[in-house]
Amino acid sequence: VRSMWTSVMETLTSLKKEEELVASVLDTLEDRLGQCILDGNVVFGIPQLLVHRVEGDVHQCCTGNVYEGKKLNFLVVIMLLNEALRALRDEHCQSELKQFQAVERMVTFCKKAKETLNAKRLEMEQHSVSARASVSRNQEDWEVKWKSFLGLHPFDLISDQDLVSSVQFI
């Protein structure tokens, strides 16, 4: 409900802005009414892309001619301008959608990479625990063998020797 309310408020805000825009244009036209006269001599160039979009529209938002009896039909001109703005908005939204999809793909890739790395980390931790246990067992076995063979631990042999006195200088 909140998102619908937000959508309604955004629509009303955009309509209010459009109304203010049209009012400002009309005010400007009324101020300059004495300075310029719009008549049938004005030539409008409508881009092919816009013509194709308007003609292909199922809802037929823009019906009528730009000129009616050598007079400019402002309603149709405003409809064409609105359709042109919608086309620009749609184009802009598509580019944002492509950017969003690229970011979404990157996030998905990163999540999969993170899961893979976490699985490998857990595997390595388990392997290191078993390797440590194996090394500890091997070390104990070697100490038992040294003690049974020499009667001492190998480190006891090293600590008993005076290493400095055994060094020979050249």
PDB file of C-alpha atoms in Angstrom:
ATOM      1  CA  VAL A   1       0.000   0.000   0.000  1.00  0.00           C
ATOM      2  CA  ARG A   2       2.853   2.365   0.830  1.00  0.00           C
ATOM      3  CA  SER A   3       4.556   1.750  -2.496  1.00  0.00           C
ATOM      4  CA  MET A   4       1.263   2.321  -4.323  1.00  0.00           C
ATOM      5  CA  TRP A   5       0.735   5.543  -2.368  1.00  0.00           C
ATOM      6  CA  THR A   6       4.273   6.646  -3.205  1.00  0.00           C
ATOM      7  CA  SER A   7       3.617   5.885  -6.874  1.00  0.00           C
ATOM      8  CA  VAL A   8       0.387   7.915  -6.809  1.00  0.00           C
ATOM      9  CA  MET A   9       2.141  10.833  -5.131  1.00  0.00           C
ATOM     10  CA  GLU A  10       4.983  10.728  -7.679  1.00  0.00           C
ATOM     11  CA  THR A  11       2.462  10.739 -10.519  1.00  0.00           C
ATOM     12  CA  LEU A  12       0.596  13.677  -9.005  1.00  0.00           C
ATOM     13  CA  THR A  13       3.861  15.541  -8.476  1.00  0.00           C
ATOM     14  CA  SER A  14       4.936  14.940 -12.072  1.00  0.00           C
ATOM     15  CA  LEU A  15       1.504  16.050 -13.322  1.00  0.00           C
ATOM     16  CA  LYS A  16       1.723  19.190 -11.207  1.00  0.00           C
ATOM     17  CA  LYS A  17       5.172  19.937 -12.662  1.00  0.00           C
ATOM     18  CA  GLU A  18       3.812  19.415 -16.187  1.00  0.00           C
ATOM     19  CA  GLU A  19       0.891  21.715 -15.388  1.00  0.00           C
ATOM     20  CA  GLU A  20       3.297  24.376 -14.126  1.00  0.00           C
ATOM     21  CA  LEU A  21       5.382  23.991 -17.275  1.00  0.00           C
ATOM     22  CA  VAL A  22       2.398  24.402 -19.585  1.00  0.00           C
ATOM     23  CA  ALA A  23       1.158  27.353 -17.529  1.00  0.00           C
ATOM     24  CA  SER A  24       4.546  29.054 -17.778  1.00  0.00           C
ATOM     25  CA  VAL A  25       4.623  28.501 -21.559  1.00  0.00           C
ATOM     26  CA  LEU A  26       1.108  29.872 -21.888  1.00  0.00           C
ATOM     27  CA  ASP A  27       2.027  32.881 -19.726  1.00  0.00           C
ATOM     28  CA  THR A  28       5.051  33.498 -21.907  1.00  0.00           C
ATOM     29  CA  LEU A  29       2.913  33.234 -25.032  1.00  0.00           C
ATOM     30  CA  GLU A  30       0.350  35.631 -23.588  1.00  0.00           C
ATOM     31  CA  ASP A  31       3.116  38.105 -22.687  1.00  0.00           C
ATOM     32  CA  ARG A  32       4.536  37.944 -26.187  1.00  0.00           C
ATOM     33  CA  LEU A  33       1.222  37.755 -27.996  1.00  0.00           C
ATOM     34  CA  GLY A  34       1.700  41.195 -29.389  1.00  0.00           C
ATOM     35  CA  GLN A  35       5.294  40.439 -30.426  1.00  0.00           C
ATOM     36  CA  CYS A  36       4.766  37.300 -32.528  1.00  0.00           C
ATOM     37  CA  ILE A  37       1.962  35.603 -34.323  1.00  0.00           C
ATOM     38  CA  LEU A  38       1.921  31.868 -34.899  1.00  0.00           C
ATOM     39  CA  ASP A  39       0.148  30.921 -38.102  1.00  0.00           C
ATOM     40  CA  GLY A  40       0.212  28.201 -40.754  1.00  0.00           C
ATOM     41  CA  ASN A  41       3.500  29.519 -42.145  1.00  0.00           C
ATOM     42  CA  VAL A  42       5.402  27.839 -39.313  1.00  0.00           C
ATOM     43  CA  VAL A  43       6.906  24.538 -40.481  1.00  0.00           C
ATOM     44  CA  PHE A  44       7.258  21.761 -37.953  1.00  0.00           C
ATOM     45  CA  GLY A  45       9.792  19.031 -38.542  1.00  0.00           C
ATOM     46  CA  ILE A  46       8.776  15.831 -36.801  1.00  0.00           C
ATOM     47  CA  PRO A  47      11.534  13.204 -36.582  1.00  0.00           C
ATOM     48  CA  GLN A  48      10.839   9.861 -38.295  1.00  0.00           C
ATOM     49  CA  LEU A  49      11.375   7.974 -35.058  1.00  0.00           C
ATOM     50  CA  LEU A  50       8.623   9.981 -33.371  1.00  0.00           C
ATOM     51  CA  VAL A  51       6.319   9.613 -36.391  1.00  0.00           C
ATOM     52  CA  HIS A  52       6.882   5.850 -36.380  1.00  0.00           C
ATOM     53  CA  ARG A  53       6.263   5.663 -32.628  1.00  0.00           C
ATOM     54  CA  VAL A  54       3.047   7.710 -32.807  1.00  0.00           C
ATOM     55  CA  GLU A  55       1.719   5.857 -35.844  1.00  0.00           C
ATOM     56  CA  GLY A  56       2.536   2.493 -34.301  1.00  0.00           C
ATOM     57  CA  ASP A  57       0.861   3.360 -30.991  1.00  0.00           C
ATOM     58  CA  VAL A  58      -2.080   1.057 -30.338  1.00  0.00           C
ATOM     59  CA  HIS A  59      -3.824   3.600 -28.098  1.00  0.00           C
ATOM     60  CA  GLN A  60      -3.522   6.401 -30.688  1.00  0.00           C
ATOM     61  CA  CYS A  61      -2.615   9.074 -28.161  1.00  0.00           C
ATOM     62  CA  CYS A  62      -2.053  11.710 -30.856  1.00  0.00           C
ATOM     63  CA  THR A  63      -4.985  11.908 -33.215  1.00  0.00           C
ATOM     64  CA  GLY A  64      -5.372  14.782 -35.601  1.00  0.00           C
ATOM     65  CA  ASN A  65      -3.194  16.908 -37.801  1.00  0.00           C
ATOM     66  CA  VAL A  66      -0.660  19.482 -36.723  1.00  0.00           C
ATOM     67  CA  TYR A  67      -2.473  21.976 -38.964  1.00  0.00           C
ATOM     68  CA  GLU A  68      -6.216  22.337 -39.235  1.00  0.00           C
ATOM     69  CA  GLY A  69      -7.371  24.793 -41.837  1.00  0.00           C
ATOM     70  CA  LYS A  70      -4.024  26.607 -42.060  1.00  0.00           C
ATOM     71  CA  LYS A  71      -4.008  27.050 -38.294  1.00  0.00           C
ATOM     72  CA  LEU A  72      -1.658  25.389 -35.894  1.00  0.00           C
ATOM     73  CA  ASN A  73      -3.325  22.768 -33.682  1.00  0.00           C
ATOM     74  CA  PHE A  74      -1.618  23.371 -30.326  1.00  0.00           C
ATOM     75  CA  LEU A  75      -3.224  20.351 -28.701  1.00  0.00           C
ATOM     76  CA  VAL A  76      -1.648  17.960 -31.219  1.00  0.00           C
ATOM     77  CA  VAL A  77       1.702  19.771 -30.924  1.00  0.00           C
ATOM     78  CA  ILE A  78       1.619  19.379 -27.137  1.00  0.00           C
ATOM     79  CA  MET A  79       0.661  15.699 -27.522  1.00  0.00           C
ATOM     80  CA  LEU A  80       3.602  15.202 -29.876  1.00  0.00           C
ATOM     81  CA  LEU A  81       5.937  16.921 -27.434  1.00  0.00           C
ATOM     82  CA  ASN A  82       4.638  14.737 -24.601  1.00  0.00           C
ATOM     83  CA  GLU A  83       5.170  11.634 -26.723  1.00  0.00           C
ATOM     84  CA  ALA A  84       8.703  12.794 -27.519  1.00  0.00           C
ATOM     85  CA  LEU A  85       9.375  13.237 -23.783  1.00  0.00           C
ATOM     86  CA  ARG A  86       7.975   9.754 -23.123  1.00  0.00           C
ATOM     87  CA  ALA A  87      10.291   8.349 -25.802  1.00  0.00           C
ATOM     88  CA  LEU A  88      13.269  10.056 -24.143  1.00  0.00           C
ATOM     89  CA  ARG A  89      12.190   8.770 -20.742  1.00  0.00           C
ATOM     90  CA  ASP A  90      11.800   5.221 -22.062  1.00  0.00           C
ATOM     91  CA  GLU A  91      15.222   5.372 -23.692  1.00  0.00           C
ATOM     92  CA  HIS A  92      16.768   6.684 -20.490  1.00  0.00           C
ATOM     93  CA  CYS A  93      15.023   4.031 -18.379  1.00  0.00           C
ATOM     94  CA  GLN A  94      16.256   1.270 -20.703  1.00  0.00           C
ATOM     95  CA  SER A  95      19.851   2.439 -20.318  1.00  0.00           C
ATOM     96  CA  GLU A  96      19.394   2.519 -16.537  1.00  0.00           C
ATOM     97  CA  LEU A  97      17.894  -0.976 -16.735  1.00  0.00           C
ATOM     98  CA  LYS A  98      20.925  -2.221 -18.694  1.00  0.00           C
ATOM     99  CA  GLN A  99      23.246  -0.676 -16.105  1.00  0.00           C
ATOM    100  CA  PHE A 100      21.183  -2.250 -13.333  1.00  0.00           C
ATOM    101  CA  GLN A 101      21.306  -5.654 -15.034  1.00  0.00           C
ATOM    102  CA  ALA A 102      25.090  -5.389 -15.427  1.00  0.00           C
ATOM    103  CA  VAL A 103      25.454  -4.581 -11.720  1.00  0.00           C
ATOM    104  CA  GLU A 104      23.063  -7.391 -10.860  1.00  0.00           C
ATOM    105  CA  ARG A 105      25.141  -9.877 -12.900  1.00  0.00           C
ATOM    106  CA  MET A 106      28.302  -8.669 -11.166  1.00  0.00           C
ATOM    107  CA  VAL A 107      26.690  -9.095  -7.727  1.00  0.00           C
ATOM    108  CA  THR A 108      25.556 -12.618  -8.649  1.00  0.00           C
ATOM    109  CA  PHE A 109      29.055 -13.473  -9.868  1.00  0.00           C
ATOM    110  CA  CYS A 110      30.614 -12.103  -6.678  1.00  0.00           C
ATOM    111  CA  LYS A 111      28.176 -14.058  -4.498  1.00  0.00           C
ATOM    112  CA  LYS A 112      29.023 -17.299  -6.314  1.00  0.00           C
ATOM    113  CA  ALA A 113      32.744 -16.558  -6.048  1.00  0.00           C
ATOM    114  CA  LYS A 114      32.351 -15.854  -2.323  1.00  0.00           C
ATOM    115  CA  GLU A 115      30.477 -19.129  -1.789  1.00  0.00           C
ATOM    116  CA  THR A 116      33.163 -21.032  -3.713  1.00  0.00           C
ATOM    117  CA  LEU A 117      35.959 -19.385  -1.737  1.00  0.00           C
ATOM    118  CA  ASN A 118      34.183 -20.071   1.577  1.00  0.00           C
ATOM    119  CA  ALA A 119      33.794 -23.743   0.627  1.00  0.00           C
ATOM    120  CA  LYS A 120      37.496 -23.969  -0.285  1.00  0.00           C
ATOM    121  CA  ARG A 121      38.464 -22.201   2.965  1.00  0.00           C
ATOM    122  CA  LEU A 122      36.467 -24.731   5.010  1.00  0.00           C
ATOM    123  CA  GLU A 123      38.039 -27.583   3.064  1.00  0.00           C
ATOM    124  CA  MET A 124      41.523 -26.172   3.660  1.00  0.00           C
ATOM    125  CA  GLU A 125      40.814 -25.684   7.376  1.00  0.00           C
ATOM    126  CA  GLN A 126      39.697 -29.318   7.689  1.00  0.00           C
ATOM    127  CA  HIS A 127      42.774 -30.452   5.783  1.00  0.00           C
ATOM    128  CA  SER A 128      45.085 -28.347   7.973  1.00  0.00           C
ATOM    129  CA  VAL A 129      43.542 -29.769  11.156  1.00  0.00           C
ATOM    130  CA  SER A 130      44.105 -33.329   9.923  1.00  0.00           C
ATOM    131  CA  ALA A 131      47.647 -32.413   8.751  1.00  0.00           C
ATOM    132  CA  ARG A 132      48.485 -30.938  12.174  1.00  0.00           C
ATOM    133  CA  ALA A 133      47.236 -34.072  13.880  1.00  0.00           C
ATOM    134  CA  SER A 134      49.299 -36.214  11.521  1.00  0.00           C
ATOM    135  CA  VAL A 135      52.425 -34.101  12.101  1.00  0.00           C
ATOM    136  CA  SER A 136      51.945 -34.323  15.871  1.00  0.00           C
ATOM    137  CA  ARG A 137      51.627 -38.111  15.668  1.00  0.00           C
ATOM    138  CA  ASN A 138      54.718 -38.374  13.447  1.00  0.00           C
ATOM    139  CA  GLN A 139      56.693 -36.147  15.811  1.00  0.00           C
ATOM    140  CA  GLU A 140      55.719 -38.277  18.796  1.00  0.00           C
ATOM    141  CA  ASP A 141      56.660 -41.449  16.859  1.00  0.00           C
ATOM    142  CA  TRP A 142      60.088 -40.012  15.992  1.00  0.00           C
ATOM    143  CA  GLU A 143      60.713 -38.964  19.581  1.00  0.00           C
ATOM    144  CA  VAL A 144      59.853 -42.492  20.751  1.00  0.00           C
ATOM    145  CA  LYS A 145      62.226 -43.982  18.123  1.00  0.00           C
ATOM    146  CA  TRP A 146      65.075 -41.591  19.076  1.00  0.00           C
ATOM    147  CA  LYS A 147      64.584 -42.307  22.750  1.00  0.00           C
ATOM    148  CA  SER A 148      64.533 -46.069  22.188  1.00  0.00           C
ATOM    149  CA  PHE A 149      67.626 -45.896  19.911  1.00  0.00           C
ATOM    150  CA  LEU A 150      69.761 -43.364  21.790  1.00  0.00           C
ATOM    151  CA  GLY A 151      68.065 -43.206  25.116  1.00  0.00           C
ATOM    152  CA  LEU A 152      67.601 -39.429  24.736  1.00  0.00           C
ATOM    153  CA  HIS A 153      65.380 -37.013  22.895  1.00  0.00           C
ATOM    154  CA  PRO A 154      67.040 -35.398  19.844  1.00  0.00           C
ATOM    155  CA  PHE A 155      66.711 -31.943  21.357  1.00  0.00           C
ATOM    156  CA  ASP A 156      68.475 -33.152  24.495  1.00  0.00           C
ATOM    157  CA  LEU A 157      71.476 -34.115  22.329  1.00  0.00           C
ATOM    158  CA  ILE A 158      71.666 -30.625  20.840  1.00  0.00           C
ATOM    159  CA  SER A 159      71.286 -28.859  24.168  1.00  0.00           C
ATOM    160  CA  ASP A 160      74.058 -30.957  25.738  1.00  0.00           C
ATOM    161  CA  GLN A 161      76.640 -29.896  23.146  1.00  0.00           C
ATOM    162  CA  ASP A 162      78.483 -26.647  23.454  1.00  0.00           C
ATOM    163  CA  LEU A 163      77.947 -25.318  19.959  1.00  0.00           C
ATOM    164  CA  VAL A 164      80.357 -22.401  20.307  1.00  0.00           C
ATOM    165  CA  SER A 165      83.299 -24.582  21.285  1.00  0.00           C
ATOM    166  CA  SER A 166      82.757 -26.904  18.348  1.00  0.00           C
ATOM    167  CA  VAL A 167      83.042 -24.112  15.786  1.00  0.00           C
ATOM    168  CA  GLN A 168      86.396 -24.028  14.053  1.00  0.00           C
ATOM    169  CA  PHE A 169      87.782 -20.796  12.763  1.00  0.00           C
ATOM    170  CA  ILE A 170      89.763 -20.766   9.549  1.00  0.00           C
TER     171      ILE A 170
END
